[in-house]
Each structure stands twice: as structure tokens, then as C-alpha cells.
Coordinates of C-alpha atoms and ligand atoms in Angstrom, one line a residue:
X1 CA 0.1 -0.1 0.0
X2 CA 3.1 2.4 0.6
X3 CA 4.0 2.0 -2.8
X4 CA 0.4 2.9 -3.9
X5 CA 0.5 6.0 -1.8
X6 CA 3.9 7.4 -3.2
X7 CA 2.5 6.8 -6.5
X8 CA -0.5 8.8 -5.9
X9 CA 1.8 11.6 -4.5
X10 CA 3.6 11.6 -7.9
X11 CA 0.5 11.6 -9.7
X12 CA -0.5 14.8 -8.1
X13 CA 2.7 16.5 -8.9
X14 CA 2.4 15.5 -12.2
X15 CA -1.1 16.6 -12.7
X16 CA -0.2 20.0 -11.4
X17 CA 2.5 20.4 -13.8
X18 CA 0.8 19.2 -16.9
X19 CA -2.5 21.0 -17.0
X20 CA -2.2 24.8 -16.8
X21 CA -5.3 25.8 -14.6
X22 CA -6.4 28.7 -16.9
X23 CA -6.3 26.4 -19.7
X24 CA -8.2 28.1 -22.5
X25 CA -7.2 26.1 -25.7
X26 CA -10.9 24.7 -26.8
X27 CA -10.5 21.5 -28.3
X28 CA -12.5 21.1 -31.5
X29 CA -13.0 17.4 -31.7
X30 CA -15.8 14.8 -31.5
X31 CA -16.0 12.2 -28.8
X32 CA -15.5 8.5 -29.6
X33 CA -18.1 7.0 -31.7
X34 CA -19.7 4.8 -29.2
X35 CA -19.9 7.7 -26.4
X36 CA -23.4 8.2 -25.1
X37 CA -25.2 11.0 -23.7
X38 CA -28.0 11.5 -21.2
X39 CA -29.9 13.1 -18.0
X40 CA -30.4 12.0 -14.6
X41 CA -33.0 12.4 -12.1
X42 CA -33.7 10.8 -8.5
X43 CA -37.0 9.6 -7.5
X44 CA -37.6 11.6 -4.5
X45 CA -36.6 14.8 -6.1
X46 CA -39.0 14.5 -9.2
X47 CA -41.7 11.9 -8.4
X48 CA -44.1 13.4 -5.7
X49 CA -47.0 10.7 -5.1
X50 CA -45.5 10.4 -1.8
X51 CA -48.2 8.2 -0.4
X52 CA -49.9 7.3 -3.9
X53 CA -50.9 3.9 -4.7
X54 CA -49.7 1.9 -1.6
X55 CA -46.2 3.6 -1.4
X56 CA -44.5 3.5 2.0
X57 CA -43.0 6.3 3.9
X58 CA -39.5 7.3 3.3
X59 CA -36.6 9.0 5.4
X60 CA -37.2 12.0 3.2
X61 CA -41.0 11.8 3.7
X62 CA -40.2 11.8 7.5
X63 CA -37.6 14.4 7.2
X64 CA -39.4 16.9 5.1
X65 CA -42.8 16.6 7.3
X66 CA -40.8 17.4 10.4
X67 CA -41.8 20.6 12.4
X68 CA -40.0 22.8 12.4
X69 CA -38.9 21.9 9.1
X70 CA -35.2 21.3 8.4
X71 CA -35.6 22.5 4.6
X72 CA -34.7 25.7 3.9
X73 CA -38.0 27.0 2.4
X74 CA -40.2 24.5 4.5
X75 CA -40.9 22.7 1.3
X76 CA -41.2 18.9 0.7
X77 CA -41.2 16.5 -2.2
X78 CA -44.6 15.6 -1.8
X79 CA -45.4 16.6 -5.2
X80 CA -42.1 17.6 -6.7
X81 CA -42.1 17.6 -10.5
X82 CA -45.1 15.1 -10.2
X83 CA -43.3 12.5 -12.5
X84 CA -45.3 9.8 -10.9
X85 CA -48.3 11.3 -13.0
X86 CA -46.4 13.5 -15.8
X87 CA -43.7 10.9 -16.6
X88 CA -44.9 10.9 -20.3
X89 CA -43.7 14.5 -20.1
X90 CA -40.2 13.5 -18.9
X91 CA -40.1 11.2 -21.7
X92 CA -41.0 13.5 -24.2
X93 CA -38.3 16.2 -22.9
X94 CA -35.6 13.3 -23.2
X95 CA -36.7 12.6 -26.6
X96 CA -36.4 16.2 -27.6
X97 CA -33.1 16.7 -26.6
X98 CA -31.9 13.6 -28.4
X99 CA -30.2 11.6 -25.6
X100 CA -29.4 8.1 -25.6
X101 CA -30.2 7.0 -22.1
X102 CA -32.1 8.2 -19.1
X103 CA -30.9 7.5 -15.5
X104 CA -33.2 7.6 -12.9
X105 CA -33.6 6.0 -9.4
X106 CA -36.4 3.5 -8.0
X107 CA -38.1 4.4 -4.9
X108 CA -37.6 1.5 -2.8
X109 CA -40.7 2.1 -0.4
X110 CA -42.6 2.6 -3.5
X111 CA -41.9 -1.2 -4.5
X112 CA -41.5 -2.5 -1.1
X113 CA -43.5 -0.3 1.1
X114 CA -42.0 -1.6 4.6
X115 CA -38.7 -2.1 2.9
X116 CA -38.7 -5.8 2.9
X117 CA -39.7 -8.2 0.2
X118 CA -42.6 -9.6 2.2
X119 CA -45.1 -7.1 0.5
X120 CA -44.5 -6.1 -2.8
X121 CA -46.5 -3.0 -4.1
X122 CA -47.8 -4.1 -7.7
X123 CA -48.7 -0.5 -8.3
X124 CA -45.4 0.7 -7.7
X125 CA -44.0 -1.9 -10.0
X126 CA -46.6 -0.9 -12.8
X127 CA -45.4 2.8 -12.6
X128 CA -42.0 1.6 -13.4
X129 CA -42.8 -0.8 -16.0
X130 CA -44.8 2.1 -17.7
X131 CA -41.8 4.4 -17.7
X132 CA -39.3 1.7 -18.6
X133 CA -41.4 0.8 -21.6
X134 CA -42.2 4.3 -22.9
X135 CA -38.6 5.1 -22.6
X136 CA -37.4 2.1 -24.9
X137 CA -40.4 2.7 -27.2
X138 CA -39.0 6.2 -27.9
X139 CA -35.2 4.7 -28.0
X140 CA -33.8 5.7 -24.8
X141 CA -32.0 3.1 -22.7
X142 CA -32.9 3.1 -19.1
X143 CA -29.8 3.5 -16.5
X144 CA -31.2 2.6 -12.9
X145 CA -30.1 3.6 -9.6
X146 CA -31.2 1.4 -6.9
X147 CA -30.8 3.6 -3.8
X148 CA -30.7 7.6 -4.4
X149 CA -31.2 8.5 -0.7
X150 CA -34.9 7.4 -0.1
X151 CA -34.5 4.6 2.7
X152 CA -37.8 3.1 3.9
X153 CA -38.9 4.4 7.1
X154 CA -39.2 1.3 8.6
X155 CA -35.8 0.4 8.2
X156 CA -34.4 3.8 9.7
X157 CA -36.8 2.9 12.6
X158 CA -34.3 0.0 13.4
X159 CA -31.4 2.2 13.0
X160 CA -31.0 2.8 9.2
X161 CA -27.9 2.2 7.4
X162 CA -25.7 2.1 10.6
X163 CA -27.6 -1.1 11.5
X164 CA -25.9 -3.9 9.5
X165 CA -29.4 -6.0 9.3
X166 CA -30.2 -3.6 6.5
X167 CA -27.7 -4.9 4.1
X168 CA -29.9 -8.0 3.7
X169 CA -33.0 -5.9 3.3
X170 CA -31.2 -4.1 0.3
X171 CA -30.2 -7.5 -1.5
X172 CA -33.9 -8.5 -1.3
X173 CA -34.8 -5.2 -2.9
X174 CA -32.0 -5.5 -5.4
X175 CA -33.4 -9.1 -6.4
X176 CA -37.0 -7.7 -6.9
X177 CA -35.6 -4.9 -9.2
X178 CA -33.5 -7.4 -11.2
X179 CA -36.3 -9.8 -11.6
X180 CA -39.0 -7.3 -12.5
X181 CA -37.1 -5.1 -14.8
X182 CA -33.8 -6.7 -15.5
X183 CA -35.2 -8.0 -18.9
X184 CA -35.1 -4.4 -20.2
X185 CA -32.9 -2.6 -17.8
X186 CA -29.0 -3.4 -18.5
X187 CA -27.3 -0.6 -16.5
X188 CA -27.6 -0.9 -12.8
X189 CA -25.9 1.5 -10.2
X190 CA -26.3 0.0 -6.7
X191 CA -25.6 3.6 -5.0
X192 CA -25.7 7.0 -5.9
X193 CA -23.4 9.2 -3.8
X194 CA -22.6 7.0 -0.6
X195 CA -20.6 9.7 0.5
X196 CA -23.6 11.9 0.8
X197 CA -26.0 9.3 2.2
X198 CA -23.6 8.5 5.2
X199 CA -21.5 12.2 5.8
X200 CA -24.9 14.2 5.3
X201 CA -27.3 11.8 7.0
X202 CA -25.4 10.5 9.6
X203 CA -22.4 12.6 10.2
X204 CA -23.4 16.1 9.7
X205 CA -27.2 15.4 10.0
X206 CA -28.3 18.0 7.2
X207 CA -29.9 15.2 5.2
X208 CA -32.5 12.6 6.3
X209 CA -32.4 11.2 9.1
X210 CA -30.7 14.0 10.4
X211 CA -28.1 12.4 12.6
X212 CA -25.1 13.8 13.8
X213 CA -22.6 11.4 14.7
X214 CA -18.8 10.7 13.9
X215 CA -19.2 7.0 14.2
X216 CA -22.5 6.5 12.6
X217 CA -21.3 7.9 9.4
X218 CA -18.3 5.3 9.2
X219 CA -20.6 2.7 10.0
X220 CA -23.0 3.6 7.3
X221 CA -20.5 3.7 4.9
X222 CA -19.6 0.3 5.9
X223 CA -23.0 -1.1 5.6
X224 CA -23.3 0.8 2.2
X225 CA -20.2 -1.0 0.9
X226 CA -21.6 -4.4 2.2
X227 CA -24.9 -4.0 0.5
X228 CA -23.2 -2.7 -2.7
X229 CA -21.2 -5.9 -2.6
X230 CA -24.2 -8.2 -2.1
X231 CA -26.0 -6.3 -4.8
X232 CA -23.2 -6.5 -7.1
X233 CA -22.6 -10.4 -6.4
X234 CA -26.2 -11.4 -6.6
X235 CA -26.6 -9.8 -9.9
X236 CA -23.3 -11.4 -11.3
X237 CA -24.5 -15.0 -9.9
X238 CA -28.0 -15.1 -10.8
X239 CA -28.8 -12.3 -13.3
X240 CA -25.6 -11.3 -15.7
X241 CA -25.8 -14.4 -17.6
X242 CA -29.4 -14.3 -18.6
X243 CA -29.8 -10.6 -18.7
X244 CA -26.5 -9.5 -20.2
X245 CA -26.5 -6.1 -18.1
X246 CA -23.7 -4.4 -16.1
X247 CA -23.8 -3.1 -12.3
X248 CA -21.6 -0.5 -10.9
X249 CA -21.6 2.2 -7.9
X250 CA -21.8 5.9 -8.5
X251 CA -19.1 7.9 -6.0
X252 CA -19.1 11.5 -5.8
X253 CA -16.1 13.5 -5.8
X254 CA -14.7 17.0 -6.2
X255 CA -11.1 17.8 -7.4
X256 CA -9.0 18.7 -4.6
X257 CA -6.1 21.1 -5.6
X258 CA -3.3 21.7 -3.4
X259 CA -3.3 25.4 -2.4
X260 CA 0.2 25.6 -3.2
X261 CA 1.5 23.0 -5.6
X262 CA 5.1 23.6 -4.8
X263 CA 4.8 22.7 -1.1
X264 CA 4.8 19.2 -0.6
X265 CA 2.8 19.1 2.8
X266 CA 0.1 20.6 0.6
X267 CA 0.4 18.1 -2.2
X268 CA 0.1 15.4 0.3
X269 CA -3.1 17.0 1.9
X270 CA -4.7 17.4 -1.5
X271 CA -3.9 13.8 -2.0
X272 CA -5.5 12.8 1.6
X273 CA -8.6 14.9 0.7
X274 CA -9.3 13.3 -2.5
X275 CA -8.4 9.8 -0.9
X276 CA -10.8 10.3 2.1
X277 CA -13.5 11.3 -0.3
X278 CA -13.4 9.1 -3.3
X279 CA -10.9 6.3 -1.8
X280 CA -13.4 5.8 1.1
X281 CA -15.9 4.1 -1.0
X282 CA -13.9 3.3 -4.2
X283 CA -10.8 1.5 -2.5
X284 CA -12.7 -1.0 -1.2
X285 CA -14.6 -1.7 -4.5
X286 CA -11.3 -1.9 -6.5
X287 CA -8.8 -3.2 -3.9
X288 CA -11.1 -4.8 -1.0
X289 CA -10.1 -2.2 1.8
X290 CA -10.0 1.3 2.8
X291 CA -7.2 3.4 1.9
X292 CA -4.1 2.8 4.3
X293 CA -4.2 6.6 4.9
X294 CA -7.5 6.5 6.5
X295 CA -6.7 3.3 8.4
X296 CA -3.6 5.0 9.8
X297 CA -5.1 8.3 10.7
X298 CA -8.5 7.2 11.9
X299 CA -7.2 4.3 14.3
X300 CA -4.6 6.8 15.8
X301 CA -7.3 9.6 16.5
X302 CA -9.7 7.1 17.8
X303 CA -7.0 5.5 20.1
X304 CA -5.9 9.0 21.5
X305 CA -9.4 10.0 21.9
X306 CA -9.6 6.9 24.3
X307 CA -12.0 5.0 22.5
X308 CA -12.1 1.1 22.7
X309 CA -11.8 0.5 19.0
X310 CA -11.4 2.6 15.8
X311 CA -14.2 4.4 14.6
X312 CA -13.1 3.1 11.0
X313 CA -14.6 -0.3 11.2
X314 CA -12.7 -3.3 9.2
X315 CA -13.3 -5.6 6.7
X316 CA -12.9 -9.4 7.4
X317 CA -11.5 -11.7 4.7
X318 CA -14.9 -12.5 3.7
X319 CA -16.1 -9.1 2.9
X320 CA -12.8 -7.9 1.7
X321 CA -13.2 -10.6 -1.0
X322 CA -17.0 -9.9 -1.9
X323 CA -16.0 -6.2 -2.5
X324 CA -12.8 -6.7 -4.2
X325 CA -13.5 -6.2 -7.9
X326 CA -17.4 -5.6 -7.6
X327 CA -17.7 -3.3 -10.6
X328 CA -18.5 -3.7 -14.2
X329 CA -18.1 0.4 -14.5
X330 CA -17.3 3.2 -12.2
X331 CA -20.0 5.8 -11.8
X332 CA -18.7 9.5 -11.1
X333 CA -20.7 12.7 -10.0
X334 CA -18.5 15.8 -10.4
X335 CA -19.2 19.2 -9.9
X336 CA -16.6 21.2 -8.6
X337 CA -12.9 21.7 -7.2
X338 CA -11.7 22.7 -3.8
X339 CA -8.5 24.2 -2.6
X340 CA -6.8 22.2 0.2
X341 CA -4.4 23.1 3.0
X342 CA -2.8 21.0 5.7
X343 CA -4.0 21.6 9.4
X344 CA -3.8 19.4 12.4
X345 CA -7.3 18.9 13.6
X346 CA -8.9 17.3 16.7
X347 CA -12.6 17.6 15.9
X348 CA -13.7 13.7 15.7
X349 CA -15.3 12.6 12.3
X350 CA -14.8 12.6 8.6
X351 CA -13.8 16.0 8.4
X352 CA -11.4 16.4 11.1
X353 CA -9.9 12.7 10.7
X354 CA -8.3 13.8 7.5
X355 CA -6.2 16.6 8.7
X356 CA -7.1 19.1 6.0
X357 CA -8.9 22.1 5.6
X358 CA -10.7 22.9 2.1
X359 CA -12.0 26.0 0.6
X360 CA -13.0 27.7 -2.8
X361 CA -11.4 30.5 -4.2
X362 CA -13.3 33.6 -4.6
X363 CA -12.2 34.1 -8.2
X364 CA -14.0 31.0 -9.3
X365 CA -17.3 31.9 -10.8
X366 CA -20.5 30.8 -8.4
X367 CA -23.6 29.0 -8.8
X368 CA -26.7 29.1 -7.1
X369 CA -25.3 26.2 -4.9
X370 CA -23.2 27.6 -1.9
X371 CA -20.6 24.5 -2.6
X372 CA -20.6 24.9 -6.3
X373 CA -18.2 26.9 -8.0
X374 CA -17.0 26.6 -11.7
X375 CA -13.8 25.2 -12.4
X376 CA -13.6 23.3 -15.7
X377 CA -9.8 22.1 -15.3
X378 CA -10.6 20.4 -12.1
X379 CA -12.5 18.0 -13.9
X380 CA -9.9 17.0 -16.3
X381 CA -7.6 16.2 -13.4
X382 CA -9.8 14.3 -11.4
X383 CA -10.6 12.1 -14.5
X384 CA -6.8 11.8 -14.8
X385 CA -6.6 10.8 -11.0
X386 CA -9.2 8.3 -11.4
X387 CA -7.2 6.7 -14.4
X388 CA -4.1 6.2 -12.6
X389 CA -5.4 5.3 -9.3
X390 CA -7.5 2.5 -10.4
X391 CA -6.0 1.4 -13.7
X392 CA -8.2 3.1 -16.1
X393 CA -11.5 1.4 -15.3
X394 CA -14.4 2.1 -17.8
X395 CA -16.1 5.3 -16.3
X396 CA -19.5 6.7 -16.8
X397 CA -20.0 10.2 -15.7
X398 CA -23.4 9.8 -14.1
X399 CA -23.8 13.6 -12.8
X400 CA -22.5 17.0 -13.8
X401 CA -24.2 20.3 -14.0
X402 CA -24.8 24.1 -12.8
X403 CA -27.3 25.2 -10.5
X404 CA -28.8 28.8 -10.8
X405 CA -32.0 30.7 -9.4
X406 CA -35.4 31.8 -10.8
X407 CA -34.0 35.0 -11.6
X408 CA -32.1 33.7 -14.6
X409 CA -35.3 32.2 -16.1
X410 CA -35.0 30.4 -19.2
X411 CA -31.8 32.5 -20.0
X412 CA -29.2 30.3 -18.3
X413 CA -26.2 31.3 -20.3
X414 CA -24.1 30.3 -17.0
X415 CA -25.3 26.7 -17.4
X416 CA -24.4 26.6 -21.3
X417 CA -20.8 28.0 -20.4
X418 CA -20.7 25.4 -17.4
X419 CA -21.6 22.4 -19.6
X420 CA -19.2 23.6 -22.6
X421 CA -16.2 23.9 -20.5
X422 CA -16.7 20.8 -18.5
X423 CA -17.6 18.6 -21.3
X424 CA -14.9 19.9 -23.1
X425 CA -12.2 19.2 -20.3
X426 CA -13.6 15.8 -20.4
X427 CA -13.0 15.6 -24.3
X428 CA -9.5 16.3 -23.7
X429 CA -9.5 13.7 -21.0
X430 CA -10.4 11.2 -23.4
X431 CA -8.8 12.2 -26.7
X432 CA -5.8 13.7 -25.2
X433 CA -5.1 11.6 -22.0
X434 CA -6.7 8.4 -22.9
X435 CA -9.3 8.1 -19.9
X436 CA -11.9 5.1 -20.6
X437 CA -14.9 7.2 -20.3
X438 CA -18.0 6.3 -22.3
X439 CA -20.9 8.0 -21.0
X440 CA -21.7 11.5 -19.7
X441 CA -25.1 12.6 -17.8
X442 CA -26.3 16.0 -17.4
X443 CA -27.9 16.8 -14.0
X444 CA -30.8 17.6 -14.1
X445 CA -33.2 16.7 -16.5
X446 CA -35.4 19.6 -14.7
X447 CA -35.8 21.8 -11.9
X448 CA -36.6 19.8 -8.9
X449 CA -36.5 19.1 -5.1
X450 CA -33.1 20.2 -3.8
X451 CA -33.1 18.1 -0.8
X452 CA -32.1 20.5 2.3
X453 CA -32.3 23.3 -0.2
X454 CA -36.0 22.9 -1.0
X455 CA -37.8 23.7 -4.1
X456 CA -36.2 26.9 -4.9
X457 CA -32.4 26.5 -3.8
X458 CA -31.0 25.4 -7.1
X459 CA -32.5 25.0 -10.4
X460 CA -31.3 22.9 -13.3
X461 CA -32.6 22.4 -16.6
X462 CA -36.3 22.7 -17.9
X463 CA -38.6 24.9 -15.9
X464 CA -40.6 23.9 -12.9
X465 CA -41.3 26.4 -10.1
X466 CA -45.0 27.2 -11.5
X467 CA -47.6 25.4 -9.8
X468 CA -48.7 23.8 -13.1
X469 CA -45.1 22.1 -13.4
X470 CA -44.8 22.9 -16.8
X471 CA -41.4 21.5 -18.6
X472 CA -40.2 24.6 -20.2
X473 CA -37.1 24.2 -22.3
X474 CA -34.4 26.6 -21.2
X475 CA -31.6 28.1 -23.6
X476 CA -29.3 25.4 -22.5
X477 CA -31.7 22.8 -24.0
X478 CA -30.7 23.8 -27.5
X479 CA -27.0 23.8 -26.6
X480 CA -27.2 20.4 -25.2
X481 CA -29.1 19.1 -28.0
X482 CA -26.4 20.1 -30.3
X483 CA -23.7 18.9 -28.1
X484 CA -25.5 15.4 -28.2
X485 CA -26.6 15.5 -31.9
X486 CA -22.9 16.5 -32.8
X487 CA -21.1 14.2 -30.4
X488 CA -18.7 16.8 -29.5
X489 CA -17.3 20.0 -31.0
X490 CA -16.7 20.0 -34.7
X491 CA -14.8 23.0 -35.8
X492 CA -16.9 26.2 -36.1
X493 CA -17.4 27.3 -39.9
X494 CA -15.0 30.2 -41.0
Ligands
LIG1 C1 -2.7 31.8 -17.9 O1 -1.6 30.8 -18.4 C2 -0.5 31.4 -18.8 C3 0.4 30.3 -19.6 O2 -0.5 29.3 -19.9 C4 0.2 32.6 -17.9 O3 1.1 33.3 -18.6 C5 -1.0 33.3 -17.3 O4 -0.5 34.3 -16.3 C6 -2.1 32.5 -16.7 N1 -3.1 33.4 -16.2 C7 -3.5 33.3 -15.0 C8 -4.4 34.2 -14.5 O5 -3.4 32.4 -14.2
LIG2 C1 -40.8 28.0 8.0 O1 -41.5 27.6 9.1 C2 -41.4 28.3 10.0 C3 -42.2 27.9 11.1 O2 -42.0 26.6 11.5 C4 -41.3 29.8 9.9 O3 -41.0 30.4 11.0 C5 -40.6 30.2 8.8 O4 -40.7 31.4 8.6 C6 -40.7 29.3 7.6 N1 -40.0 29.8 6.5 C7 -40.3 29.9 5.3 C8 -39.3 30.3 4.2 O5 -41.5 29.8 5.0
LIG3 C1 -30.7 -3.7 14.2 O1 -32.1 -4.0 13.3 C2 -32.8 -5.3 13.9 C3 -33.7 -5.8 13.1 O2 -33.6 -5.8 11.8 C4 -33.2 -4.9 15.4 O3 -33.5 -6.0 15.8 C5 -31.8 -4.5 16.3 O4 -32.4 -4.1 17.3 C6 -31.2 -3.4 15.6 N1 -30.2 -2.9 16.1 C7 -30.1 -1.7 16.5 C8 -28.9 -1.3 17.4 O5 -30.8 -0.7 16.6
LIG4 C1 -37.2 -12.4 0.0 O1 -35.6 -12.4 0.7 C2 -35.3 -13.3 1.3 C3 -34.2 -13.2 1.7 O2 -33.2 -12.6 0.8 C4 -35.3 -14.8 0.0 O3 -34.9 -15.7 0.3 C5 -36.8 -14.6 -0.7 O4 -36.7 -15.5 -1.6 C6 -37.1 -13.4 -1.2 N1 -38.5 -13.4 -1.6 C7 -38.7 -12.9 -2.9 C8 -40.4 -13.0 -3.2 O5 -37.9 -12.4 -3.5
LIG5 C1 -8.0 -8.2 -4.7 O1 -8.0 -8.7 -5.9 C2 -7.1 -8.7 -6.6 C3 -6.7 -9.4 -7.9 O2 -7.5 -10.5 -7.7 C4 -5.6 -9.2 -5.6 O3 -4.5 -9.2 -6.1 C5 -5.5 -8.5 -4.3 O4 -4.6 -9.1 -3.2 C6 -7.1 -8.7 -3.7 N1 -7.0 -7.7 -2.3 C7 -7.5 -8.1 -1.3 C8 -7.4 -7.2 -0.2 O5 -7.9 -9.5 -1.1
LIG6 C1 1.0 18.8 12.4 O1 1.5 18.4 13.6 C2 3.0 17.8 13.4 C3 3.4 16.8 14.3 O2 3.4 17.6 15.6 C4 3.9 18.9 12.9 O3 5.0 18.4 12.3 C5 3.2 19.5 11.8 O4 4.0 20.7 11.4 C6 1.8 20.2 11.9 N1 1.1 20.7 10.8 C7 0.4 21.7 10.8 C8 -0.1 22.1 9.4 O5 0.2 22.3 11.5

């Protein structure tokens, strides 16, 4: 493992030297012929119908219904984009933009109201069958996420993700999904952004179920990883041969740039930051264990705090083997970049444990989301870091996008600039750097319920805020339509 770390250190130096941060050379080339384009959404953010037709309550229903509300504008996803009733309009939007595929998630408690496979809600199954069939009838491939943050409330009532018993319920749910939809769905993503599930939900407590605990965040991650392994192995064992699909996991990650690339301590801190963020989930999936830098730091800190055992749990050899290599593709959600400086910290938990402080440069253009600034070159650096760290795995970009506010209306020039510059950096990563990237997914198809930020916090493609839920195209829709149709950036006519 120590060789791995020093290799990663070298990678950082190489990446810092190779790509100028203000890289303004636009690459006028096409993506490879088999490259594919799509949009993404998540069940709780768009479906509404929160208690329709036998759906069970999930942790976001419970969280948004709390009084006082933990959501910025007191809003809920009770109706959201009402895609439960308006899904045909979504299919129309997708068709009009010329996508190859649509990434959406299944609502676990719409299919299994109490989270277990004791009761299957046929009307929930019917909904997804109608959506999947409509997509296929319009030439759009379904890409399905099993878990995009909406745990059945019954399972949270016994402790949620930090309780290991959940992993068997997840496997049972995955089996139902593969059995009912796998004849038509060939791309499966077990988890969306496990980091957010665990750190925001159980560490910082800003997302459902709103728990703040340095230990529960790591326990959650441990069980999410085991659940991923169970669902991946189940597919591999019982479905892959007959259904012929692929299964992977989506990990979110920004790029972490050393504040001073000439200072080795800064370079090392940036390497720790990206390893704590991406490696926490991806090292177990690619190598069968947590990164050694996490093991060393968290064990030492736990001990000095007088804990009886490390707050970073360990995989025994059985789980290490189940996890090791549990991917057909790697999903990546990427939005932004942070600068990193080393800092000796004593606050327990994922943030303090890594001994770094991160922040964003005021010079980077802002978005409507406090955490999202526009740094296109960071995307290319992260894609190269992934290539080198994991041996150039098959990568699908499963989310990337820019948020603005109601004030911009349909004139979303900021979003056009973002998509143009980020996808151009992805093009460089493929055509110039040899990264094995085959799909790109824009977030999101339409304005939707933005979690703790509510309905008005951050808007995306296609209008939404009107109570009638119209799906009005914004300016960026024609930009993306052309990008998808051209499959890249042909030289402008002289
Ligand atoms: C941009 O990069 C060029 C060299 O490629 C350099 O001369 C210039 O100072 C850089 N500008 C900024 C703002 O960093
Ligand atoms: C949200 O509800 C609280 C009462 O629970 C109220 O004080 C606050 O003004 C509301 N905020 C908005 C944005 O409606
Ligand atoms: C974990 O879940 C099981 C039921 O699946 C329950 O019996 C047990 O009490 C839970 N453990 C904790 C610590 O809540
Ligand atoms: C429910 O899950 C259990 C345990 O995973 C499994 O043995 C059983 O076959 C499942 N039932 C259905 C209907 O899938
Ligand atoms: C993971 O699998 C690889 C390749 O099969 C093997 O070399 C490596 O030792 C395994 N790692 C662990 C932790 O078992
Ligand atoms: C952190 O602590 C170590 C050991 O005491 C020290 O060598 C190092 O300079 C400190 N780093 C920072 C950024 O304060």
C-alpha cells in the first residue's frame, strides 16, 4: 500500500504540472463514436405521489414533514415535479433533447412499502414498467439507480444504514428490481453518492435522517459498501448471464487542488482529501479495503481519544473478497473543485480525521449552490487521477451540472458555459489523456426538489417552479441538444 501512496503523490505533482489551471485552448474534436449522452434524476426529487397507490413512507418523507422543517424553504417532495403522474412529459423532454439514455432511480418504498420483500406493491412495479417501456419505445435506454437516498422509514426505525441488518433487506430489494425490470434494464447503479448518504445523513445531519455522529457516518459507509457487494454479487451470480447487463456504483467527488502546488505538505494534504472522499468508497470496491491513509489516521485518532476501537470499522477477509472487484463500471458524479491546505485537527469525524482544511477560491465563478463554483480544469485532473489510481476503469459520468436561480429564468447562459467547458475538459481527458469514459449524464433533466435547499434553492434544466409543473425548455436545452447530436465540438465554420 505504501508504494500506492507514493505513486499517488507523484500523480499529484504530474497533474499539477501538466495542465495549466487557466487552460483556455478549446478542443474542437468529437467524442468516440460509441460515446453516449443522457440526463439524470432521482425518485424523491421528481416523483411526488409520496403516499400514492400503496407507497410506504421513506426517510425523506419523514424528514421533510418534521415541524419545524429542516428544509430551507419548508418545502417537501410530496408533489415535486409530479413525475409519478407526468412521466410521459419527461420522456418527451428526453426525446426532444436526443439523449441515448435516461438515468433515474427507483423509490424502494414505492416497490416494497415496509422495505422488506414480504409485501410487493404491484402499483409501484406498474409505474416503473410504464416508464421503462415508454423510454424503450422512444429509443432511450434506461439506466437505473437502486438507491438515491430514500430509505424506507421502517428500516430507519431500527437504526437505518448504521445497522448491519439493513444489508440483507437491500439485497432482497435488489433481487426484486433485477427480477421485475432486468429483462429491459441493462445498466444498474447500486448506490448514488454513498458519501452523501452517510456523511450528510449520519455525520453532519443536514440530510435525512438528520443524525450527527462521527461514528455512525463510518458505520453507514461500511454497511452501504457491504450492501453494494451483496447486490453486485447477486447480479453476477443469478442475473448477468441471462440478462446481459452491467452493475456498478456511483461515487461523488470534486477535485482537490493543493493551495500551493510547490509545497509538498500541501500536495500530500490534497492527496489525503481526494483519498478520504473518493477512496473511502472506491478503494474497497477496487482493492478490497479502505485506503491505508484512512486506516492509519483514524485508528490513531480513535486511540488518542480513548475509544475502545477505531471508528473506522474493518472488513474481514470474507467481505474484503466480496468487495474486491465488485464493479463492471465506475459511476462518477462531479461538480466542482476545492483548494486544500494541511491542518492538524482534533474534531472527531470524517472532516477532522483527514487533517485538511478545504475552501474555494472567490475568483471561481459561483452558482446558486453555496458549494458549487465553476472550475472546468478540475474535472480533467480528477478524471486523470481516477485513471491512474484505479487502472483506467470503464467510467460513466453519471452527474455533472450547474445550478442557478429563478432570476435567470430560461436565459441560463451560465449553465451553457459550464456544460461547454466541463464537457470540453472531459473530451481532453478522453482524446488527449486516454481516459476510458463512455457516458456523460447531465444533472438534471429539470428543476426539482433540491434536498435541504428545498424547491427554490437550486434549479437545473427545464422549468419547474410554476404550480402547473410545465416543462419549459431553457436556453441550455438547445445547446445540449446540439452537443449530443454532434457528439462533440466540430470546428466552427470559418
Ligand atoms: C494563464 O496561463 C498562462 C500560460 O499558459 C500564463 O502566462 C498566465 O499568467 C495565466 N493566467 C492566469 C490568470 O493564471
Ligand atoms: C418555515 O416555517 C417556520 C415555522 O416552522 C417559519 O417561522 C418560517 O418563516 C418558514 N420559512 C419559510 C421560508 O416559509
Ligand atoms: C438492528 O435491526 C434489527 C432488526 O432488523 C433490530 O432487531 C435491532 O435491534 C437493530 N439494532 C439496533 C442497534 O438498533
Ligand atoms: C425475500 O428475501 C429472502 C432473503 O433474501 C429470499 O430468501 C426470498 O426468496 C425473497 N423473496 C422474494 C419474493 O424475492
Ligand atoms: C483483490 O484482488 C486482487 C486481484 O484478484 C488481488 O491481487 C488482491 O490481493 C485482492 N485484495 C485483497 C485485499 O484481497
Ligand atoms: C501537524 O503536527 C505535526 C506533528 O506535531 C507537525 O510536524 C506539523 O507541522 C503540523 N502541521 C500543521 C499544518 O500544523
